[in-house]
PDB file of C-alpha atoms in Angstrom:
ATOM      1  CA  MET Q  16     106.661 123.131 102.562  1.00 47.00           C
ATOM      2  CA  LYS Q  17     104.345 120.855 104.547  1.00 47.00           C
ATOM      3  CA  ARG Q  18     105.392 117.833 102.463  1.00 47.00           C
ATOM      4  CA  MET Q  19     109.084 118.633 103.001  1.00 45.00           C
ATOM      5  CA  LEU Q  20     108.498 118.935 106.739  1.00 49.00           C
ATOM      6  CA  SER Q  21     106.672 115.609 106.791  1.00 53.00           C
ATOM      7  CA  LEU Q  22     109.491 113.837 104.971  1.00 48.00           C
ATOM      8  CA  ALA Q  23     112.037 115.359 107.360  1.00 50.00           C
ATOM      9  CA  ILE Q  24     110.030 114.108 110.317  1.00 53.00           C
ATOM     10  CA  VAL Q  25     109.786 110.631 108.783  1.00 50.00           C
ATOM     11  CA  CYS Q  26     113.558 110.492 108.377  1.00 51.00           C
ATOM     12  CA  MET Q  27     114.004 111.532 112.019  1.00 53.00           C
ATOM     13  CA  LEU Q  28     111.604 108.839 113.190  1.00 52.00           C
ATOM     14  CA  VAL Q  29     113.305 106.101 111.171  1.00 48.00           C
ATOM     15  CA  PHE Q  30     116.606 107.037 112.813  1.00 47.00           C
ATOM     16  CA  CYS Q  31     115.022 106.924 116.269  1.00 48.00           C
ATOM     17  CA  LEU Q  32     113.334 103.590 115.589  1.00 48.00           C
ATOM     18  CA  THR Q  33     116.437 101.719 114.448  1.00 47.00           C
ATOM     19  CA  GLY Q  34     119.157 103.443 116.401  1.00 46.00           C
ATOM     20  CA  CYS Q  35     121.160 103.594 113.177  1.00 39.00           C
ATOM     21  CA  HIS Q  36     120.885 105.045 109.673  1.00 34.00           C
ATOM     22  CA  SER Q  37     118.163 103.568 107.453  1.00 34.00           C
ATOM     23  CA  ASP Q  38     116.993 104.996 104.152  1.00 36.00           C
ATOM     24  CA  VAL Q  39     113.327 105.852 103.827  1.00 36.00           C
ATOM     25  CA  VAL Q  40     111.903 104.769 100.495  1.00 38.00           C
ATOM     26  CA  GLU Q  41     111.066 107.880  98.519  1.00 40.00           C
ATOM     27  CA  ASP Q  42     107.792 108.137  96.662  1.00 42.00           C
ATOM     28  CA  THR Q  43     109.206 107.454  93.208  1.00 46.00           C
ATOM     29  CA  THR Q  44     112.026 105.038  94.065  1.00 54.00           C
ATOM     30  CA  GLN Q  45     112.455 102.086  91.704  1.00 60.00           C
ATOM     31  CA  THR Q  46     114.650  99.083  92.457  1.00 64.00           C
ATOM     32  CA  VAL Q  47     117.017  97.521  89.951  1.00 61.00           C
ATOM     33  CA  SER Q  48     117.869  93.845  90.405  1.00 60.00           C
ATOM     34  CA  LEU Q  49     117.988  90.635  88.394  1.00 61.00           C
ATOM     35  CA  GLU Q  50     114.237  91.187  88.029  1.00 66.00           C
ATOM     36  CA  GLY Q  51     114.847  94.509  86.287  1.00 71.00           C
ATOM     37  CA  HIS Q  52     113.156  97.748  87.286  1.00 82.00           C
ATOM     38  CA  TYR Q  53     110.275  97.302  89.704  1.00 88.00           C
ATOM     39  CA  ILE Q  54     108.210  99.078  92.337  1.00 88.00           C
ATOM     40  CA  ALA Q  55     107.241  96.946  95.333  1.00 89.00           C
ATOM     41  CA  ILE Q  56     103.701  97.551  96.574  1.00 89.00           C
ATOM     42  CA  THR Q  57     101.499  95.583  98.947  1.00 88.00           C
ATOM     43  CA  ILE Q  58      97.845  94.708  98.484  1.00 90.00           C
ATOM     44  CA  ASP Q  59      96.129  93.233 101.512  1.00 86.00           C
ATOM     45  CA  GLY Q  60      99.430  92.125 102.993  1.00 82.00           C
ATOM     46  CA  VAL Q  61     100.821  90.564  99.777  1.00 89.00           C
ATOM     47  CA  GLU Q  62     103.884  92.208  98.234  1.00 89.00           C
ATOM     48  CA  TYR Q  63     104.069  92.525  94.445  1.00 93.00           C
ATOM     49  CA  HIS Q  64     107.051  93.627  92.374  1.00 93.00           C
ATOM     50  CA  VAL Q  65     105.453  95.716  89.639  1.00 92.00           C
ATOM     51  CA  HIS Q  66     107.930  95.746  86.757  1.00 90.00           C
ATOM     52  CA  THR Q  67     108.235  98.970  84.829  1.00 84.00           C
ATOM     53  CA  SER Q  68     110.752 101.031  82.901  1.00 80.00           C
ATOM     54  CA  SER Q  69     109.135 104.346  83.824  1.00 77.00           C
ATOM     55  CA  VAL Q  70     106.109 104.834  86.100  1.00 80.00           C
ATOM     56  CA  ALA Q  71     103.637 102.349  87.535  1.00 88.00           C
ATOM     57  CA  SER Q  72      99.940 102.542  88.339  1.00 90.00           C
ATOM     58  CA  LEU Q  73      97.338 100.068  89.536  1.00 92.00           C
ATOM     59  CA  THR Q  74      96.646  99.490  85.845  1.00 93.00           C
ATOM     60  CA  THR Q  75     100.276  98.351  85.518  1.00 93.00           C
ATOM     61  CA  TRP Q  76      99.758  96.030  88.509  1.00 94.00           C
ATOM     62  CA  TYR Q  77      96.545  94.693  86.997  1.00 94.00           C
ATOM     63  CA  ASN Q  78      98.177  93.947  83.655  1.00 94.00           C
ATOM     64  CA  GLU Q  79     101.029  92.050  85.340  1.00 94.00           C
ATOM     65  CA  TYR Q  80      99.251  90.304  88.212  1.00 95.00           C
ATOM     66  CA  GLY Q  81      95.554  91.057  88.395  1.00 95.00           C
ATOM     67  CA  GLU Q  82      94.279  89.890  85.022  1.00 94.00           C
ATOM     68  CA  PRO Q  83      96.390  86.675  84.941  1.00 95.00           C
ATOM     69  CA  ASN Q  84      94.980  85.776  88.386  1.00 94.00           C
ATOM     70  CA  GLY Q  85      91.374  86.431  87.437  1.00 95.00           C
ATOM     71  CA  TRP Q  86      90.858  89.864  88.969  1.00 95.00           C
ATOM     72  CA  ILE Q  87      88.254  92.038  87.251  1.00 92.00           C
ATOM     73  CA  VAL Q  88      88.320  95.701  86.201  1.00 92.00           C
ATOM     74  CA  GLN Q  89      84.870  97.265  86.156  1.00 89.00           C
ATOM     75  CA  ASP Q  90      83.685 100.872  86.393  1.00 86.00           C
ATOM     76  CA  GLY Q  91      87.130 102.101  87.417  1.00 88.00           C
ATOM     77  CA  GLU Q  92      87.510  99.546  90.237  1.00 89.00           C
ATOM     78  CA  ILE Q  93      89.632  96.388  90.556  1.00 93.00           C
ATOM     79  CA  TYR Q  94      87.706  93.452  92.018  1.00 92.00           C
ATOM     80  CA  THR Q  95      88.817  90.017  93.187  1.00 91.00           C
ATOM     81  CA  LYS Q  96      87.800  87.272  90.782  1.00 90.00           C
ATOM     82  CA  ASN Q  97      84.748  86.348  92.896  1.00 88.00           C
ATOM     83  CA  LYS Q  98      83.770  90.066  92.988  1.00 86.00           C
ATOM     84  CA  THR Q  99      83.187  90.008  96.762  1.00 88.00           C
ATOM     85  CA  GLN Q 100      86.047  92.452  97.434  1.00 88.00           C
ATOM     86  CA  LYS Q 101      87.818  95.284  95.669  1.00 90.00           C
ATOM     87  CA  ILE Q 102      91.016  97.271  96.166  1.00 90.00           C
ATOM     88  CA  ASP Q 103      90.480 100.253  98.444  1.00 85.00           C
ATOM     89  CA  THR Q 104      92.100 103.067  96.456  1.00 82.00           C
ATOM     90  CA  ALA Q 105      90.687 105.805  98.720  1.00 72.00           C
ATOM     91  CA  GLY Q 106      89.395 107.617  95.642  1.00 72.00           C
ATOM     92  CA  MET Q 107      92.612 107.364  93.662  1.00 77.00           C
ATOM     93  CA  PRO Q 108      91.940 106.364  90.025  1.00 83.00           C
ATOM     94  CA  ILE Q 109      93.578 103.100  89.016  1.00 87.00           C
ATOM     95  CA  ASP Q 110      95.284 104.802  86.064  1.00 86.00           C
ATOM     96  CA  GLN Q 111      96.964 107.462  88.214  1.00 81.00           C
ATOM     97  CA  ALA Q 112     100.421 108.006  86.769  1.00 79.00           C
ATOM     98  CA  THR Q 113     102.534 106.938  89.751  1.00 81.00           C
ATOM     99  CA  LEU Q 114     102.612 104.415  92.558  1.00 84.00           C
ATOM    100  CA  TRP Q 115     105.387 104.868  95.106  1.00 81.00           C
ATOM    101  CA  ASP Q 116     107.598 102.084  96.331  1.00 83.00           C
ATOM    102  CA  GLY Q 117     106.082 100.461  99.408  1.00 80.00           C
ATOM    103  CA  GLN Q 118     102.586 101.874  98.883  1.00 82.00           C
ATOM    104  CA  SER Q 119      99.949  99.725 100.573  1.00 82.00           C
ATOM    105  CA  PHE Q 120      96.329  98.978  99.746  1.00 86.00           C
ATOM    106  CA  GLY Q 121      93.700  97.000 101.596  1.00 84.00           C
ATOM    107  CA  LEU Q 122      90.668  95.136 100.318  1.00 85.00           C
ATOM    108  CA  ILE Q 123      87.134  96.210 101.172  1.00 82.00           C
ATOM    109  CA  ALA Q 124      83.724  94.687 100.574  1.00 81.00           C
ATOM    110  CA  ALA Q 125      82.528  95.150  97.007  1.00 81.00           C
ATOM    111  CA  ASP Q 126      79.073  96.159  98.210  1.00 76.00           C
ATOM    112  CA  SER Q 127      78.831  99.949  97.937  1.00 71.00           C
ATOM    113  CA  ASP Q 128      76.226 100.254 100.700  1.00 73.00           C
ATOM    114  CA  SER Q 129      78.540  98.472 103.146  1.00 68.00           C
ATOM    115  CA  ASN Q 130      81.411 100.743 102.139  1.00 66.00           C
ATOM    116  CA  LYS Q 131      79.289 103.853 102.601  1.00 70.00           C
ATOM    117  CA  LYS Q 132      78.291 102.685 106.086  1.00 69.00           C
ATOM    118  CA  ASN Q 133      81.893 101.895 107.001  1.00 68.00           C
ATOM    119  CA  GLU Q 134      83.075 105.254 105.661  1.00 68.00           C
ATOM    120  CA  SER Q 135      80.357 107.002 107.648  1.00 72.00           C
ATOM    121  CA  VAL Q 136      81.449 105.227 110.842  1.00 68.00           C
ATOM    122  CA  ILE Q 137      85.105 106.164 110.271  1.00 70.00           C
ATOM    123  CA  ASN Q 138      84.145 109.786 109.554  1.00 69.00           C
ATOM    124  CA  GLN Q 139      82.219 109.876 112.814  1.00 70.00           C
ATOM    125  CA  GLN Q 140      85.189 108.410 114.675  1.00 67.00           C
ATOM    126  CA  VAL Q 141      87.535 110.966 113.118  1.00 66.00           C
ATOM    127  CA  ALA Q 142      85.180 113.838 113.948  1.00 67.00           C
ATOM    128  CA  SER Q 143      84.770 112.677 117.543  1.00 67.00           C
ATOM    129  CA  GLY Q 144      88.493 112.106 118.067  1.00 70.00           C
ATOM    130  CA  ASP Q 145      88.077 108.346 118.499  1.00 81.00           C
ATOM    131  CA  MET Q 146      90.515 105.705 117.340  1.00 85.00           C
ATOM    132  CA  TYR Q 147      89.720 103.968 114.033  1.00 86.00           C
ATOM    133  CA  PRO Q 148      91.328 101.160 111.964  1.00 86.00           C
ATOM    134  CA  VAL Q 149      93.907 102.193 109.358  1.00 87.00           C
ATOM    135  CA  PRO Q 150      92.850 100.282 106.187  1.00 80.00           C
ATOM    136  CA  GLU Q 151      96.404  99.640 104.982  1.00 81.00           C
ATOM    137  CA  LEU Q 152      97.251  97.811 108.235  1.00 86.00           C
ATOM    138  CA  THR Q 153      94.228  95.535 108.541  1.00 80.00           C
ATOM    139  CA  SER Q 154      95.911  92.517 106.940  1.00 76.00           C
ATOM    140  CA  VAL Q 155      99.418  92.959 108.389  1.00 83.00           C
ATOM    141  CA  GLU Q 156     100.355  89.720 110.139  1.00 78.00           C
ATOM    142  CA  LYS Q 157     101.840  89.672 113.658  1.00 82.00           C
ATOM    143  CA  LEU Q 158     100.654  93.241 114.237  1.00 91.00           C
ATOM    144  CA  PRO Q 159      98.218  93.390 117.192  1.00 94.00           C
ATOM    145  CA  SER Q 160      94.796  94.812 116.408  1.00 93.00           C
ATOM    146  CA  PHE Q 161      95.273  97.782 118.750  1.00 95.00           C
ATOM    147  CA  ALA Q 162      98.392  98.850 116.807  1.00 96.00           C
ATOM    148  CA  LYS Q 163      96.367  98.998 113.575  1.00 94.00           C
ATOM    149  CA  ASN Q 164      94.387 102.000 114.811  1.00 93.00           C
ATOM    150  CA  GLY Q 165      95.018 105.670 114.189  1.00 93.00           C
ATOM    151  CA  ILE Q 166      93.579 108.995 115.294  1.00 94.00           C
ATOM    152  CA  GLY Q 167      92.914 112.229 113.438  1.00 91.00           C
ATOM    153  CA  THR Q 168      92.703 112.328 109.638  1.00 89.00           C
ATOM    154  CA  GLU Q 169      94.969 109.875 107.826  1.00 89.00           C
ATOM    155  CA  ALA Q 170      97.191 111.609 105.276  1.00 87.00           C
ATOM    156  CA  TYR Q 171      99.165 108.556 104.167  1.00 85.00           C
ATOM    157  CA  CYS Q 172     100.394 105.121 105.197  1.00 87.00           C
ATOM    158  CA  TYR Q 173     103.067 103.214 103.342  1.00 83.00           C
ATOM    159  CA  LYS Q 174     105.620 100.495 103.877  1.00 81.00           C
ATOM    160  CA  ILE Q 175     109.258 101.480 104.351  1.00 82.00           C
ATOM    161  CA  ASP Q 176     112.420  99.478 103.798  1.00 76.00           C
ATOM    162  CA  ASN Q 177     113.990  98.622 107.165  1.00 82.00           C
ATOM    163  CA  PRO Q 178     116.140  95.461 107.403  1.00 83.00           C
ATOM    164  CA  ASN Q 179     115.822  95.446 111.197  1.00 87.00           C
ATOM    165  CA  TYR Q 180     112.128  94.556 111.029  1.00 89.00           C
ATOM    166  CA  ALA Q 181     109.940  91.985 109.329  1.00 87.00           C
ATOM    167  CA  CYS Q 182     107.890  94.944 108.117  1.00 87.00           C
ATOM    168  CA  SER Q 183     107.700  98.620 108.959  1.00 90.00           C
ATOM    169  CA  PHE Q 184     105.152 101.313 108.138  1.00 91.00           C
ATOM    170  CA  THR Q 185     105.194 105.088 108.287  1.00 91.00           C
ATOM    171  CA  MET Q 186     101.980 107.070 108.675  1.00 93.00           C
ATOM    172  CA  GLU Q 187     100.899 110.669 108.982  1.00 94.00           C
ATOM    173  CA  PHE Q 188      97.731 111.920 110.642  1.00 95.00           C
ATOM    174  CA  ASN Q 189      96.425 115.482 110.436  1.00 93.00           C
ATOM    175  CA  ASP Q 190      94.058 117.268 112.861  1.00 92.00           C
ATOM    176  CA  VAL Q 191      95.777 115.725 115.885  1.00 94.00           C
ATOM    177  CA  ASP Q 192      95.733 118.365 118.628  1.00 93.00           C
ATOM    178  CA  GLU Q 193      97.288 117.882 122.062  1.00 93.00           C
ATOM    179  CA  LYS Q 194      94.109 116.364 123.462  1.00 92.00           C
ATOM    180  CA  ALA Q 195      93.996 113.792 120.653  1.00 92.00           C
ATOM    181  CA  LEU Q 196      97.696 113.036 121.132  1.00 95.00           C
ATOM    182  CA  GLU Q 197      97.190 112.450 124.856  1.00 94.00           C
ATOM    183  CA  SER Q 198      94.259 110.165 124.062  1.00 93.00           C
ATOM    184  CA  TYR Q 199      96.366 108.157 121.594  1.00 95.00           C
ATOM    185  CA  ILE Q 200      99.335 107.832 123.970  1.00 96.00           C
ATOM    186  CA  SER Q 201      97.013 106.779 126.808  1.00 94.00           C
ATOM    187  CA  TYR Q 202      95.426 104.206 124.488  1.00 94.00           C
ATOM    188  CA  LEU Q 203      98.834 102.733 123.678  1.00 96.00           C
ATOM    189  CA  GLU Q 204      99.827 102.720 127.350  1.00 96.00           C
ATOM    190  CA  ASP Q 205      96.645 100.781 128.175  1.00 95.00           C
ATOM    191  CA  ASN Q 206      97.972  98.040 125.894  1.00 95.00           C
ATOM    192  CA  LYS Q 207     100.892  97.400 128.265  1.00 94.00           C
ATOM    193  CA  PRO Q 208     104.127  98.244 126.461  1.00 96.00           C
ATOM    194  CA  GLN Q 209     107.332  96.873 127.983  1.00 96.00           C
ATOM    195  CA  SER Q 210     108.844 100.349 127.967  1.00 95.00           C
ATOM    196  CA  ILE Q 211     107.736 103.905 127.243  1.00 94.00           C
ATOM    197  CA  GLU Q 212     110.168 106.705 126.458  1.00 94.00           C
ATOM    198  CA  ASP Q 213     108.931 110.285 126.422  1.00 93.00           C
ATOM    199  CA  ARG Q 214     111.716 112.177 124.705  1.00 90.00           C
ATOM    200  CA  GLY Q 215     109.949 115.513 125.059  1.00 88.00           C
ATOM    201  CA  ASN Q 216     108.869 117.931 122.333  1.00 88.00           C
ATOM    202  CA  GLY Q 217     106.174 115.499 121.183  1.00 92.00           C
ATOM    203  CA  GLU Q 218     108.492 112.502 120.661  1.00 95.00           C
ATOM    204  CA  TYR Q 219     107.662 109.073 122.091  1.00 97.00           C
ATOM    205  CA  ASN Q 220     108.957 105.547 121.661  1.00 96.00           C
ATOM    206  CA  LEU Q 221     106.976 102.541 122.928  1.00 97.00           C
ATOM    207  CA  ILE Q 222     108.272  98.969 122.812  1.00 97.00           C
ATOM    208  CA  TRP Q 223     106.428  95.633 122.998  1.00 97.00           C
ATOM    209  CA  ASP Q 224     107.648  92.075 122.512  1.00 95.00           C
ATOM    210  CA  TRP Q 225     106.193  92.124 118.960  1.00 96.00           C
ATOM    211  CA  GLY Q 226     107.776  95.443 117.918  1.00 96.00           C
ATOM    212  CA  SER Q 227     107.639  99.185 118.511  1.00 97.00           C
ATOM    213  CA  ILE Q 228     105.783 102.404 117.761  1.00 97.00           C
ATOM    214  CA  SER Q 229     107.602 105.728 117.484  1.00 97.00           C
ATOM    215  CA  ILE Q 230     105.688 109.005 117.420  1.00 97.00           C
ATOM    216  CA  TYR Q 231     106.520 112.600 116.566  1.00 96.00           C
ATOM    217  CA  HIS Q 232     103.884 115.274 117.130  1.00 97.00           C
ATOM    218  CA  ASN Q 233     104.081 118.719 115.560  1.00 96.00           C
ATOM    219  CA  LYS Q 234     102.052 120.804 117.979  1.00 93.00           C
ATOM    220  CA  SER Q 235     101.772 123.941 115.837  1.00 94.00           C
ATOM    221  CA  MET Q 236     100.576 122.038 112.746  1.00 95.00           C
ATOM    222  CA  ALA Q 237      98.574 119.374 114.634  1.00 95.00           C
ATOM    223  CA  ILE Q 238     100.355 116.642 112.661  1.00 96.00           C
ATOM    224  CA  MET Q 239     101.322 113.262 114.103  1.00 96.00           C
ATOM    225  CA  ASN Q 240     103.885 111.075 112.331  1.00 96.00           C
ATOM    226  CA  THR Q 241     104.046 107.447 113.423  1.00 96.00           C
ATOM    227  CA  ILE Q 242     106.381 104.592 112.547  1.00 95.00           C
ATOM    228  CA  ILE Q 243     105.513 100.987 113.389  1.00 96.00           C
ATOM    229  CA  GLY Q 244     108.095  98.204 113.258  1.00 94.00           C
ATOM    230  CA  VAL Q 245     107.214  94.497 113.538  1.00 93.00           C
ATOM    231  CA  ASN Q 246     110.092  92.379 114.861  1.00 93.00           C
ATOM    232  CA  ARG Q 247     111.600  89.492 112.958  1.00 87.00           C
ATOM    233  CA  GLN Q 248     110.941  86.169 114.696  1.00 77.00           C
TER     234      GLN Q 248
END
């Protein structure tokens, strides 16, 4: 029920963001083109078309792109060829049965101690209600650093297909009460948007010269859905 509600909210936000109908990429969507069947995913800002006739996983990506480019699989992790960074799977095993179209991954330092410290800092920020960087957005070009931050507990972040923007992401954050929402809105306002529209009932749309952020807050469930669109130049 919660997942269905989240998807309904995402669809509503996409409509608000574009002012016209735009299809949200469903979790298991595969595209058919001259390239055949593929799932498009991004890793540290680079989009890959993972070709598959059924389901795809990071193992599928590794077989097609990672290994030929010198990436290394070790102890259930995928490292860059110099082993200084690895794909941040947020605990998801690389052989998980399904990737969804538009799913995004960032790269993190390969050093486990550094990762533990970073995770501890983020956990503290989440617990205290502070803003923290969303890993999947860290390498997105033309997106200001302030727009890469979230609040609450991240449930998901993935890229969506929207021809009106150079790139667009949808995110969901749990544990966002009214106080946290007010803090997040105030934080965005401090970054001088050109316009702010409070549509009531927890809906907001903020516009900058680089793009826009649309927000829907479910007060009773303390869930915040956010869509970010980066303008085409």
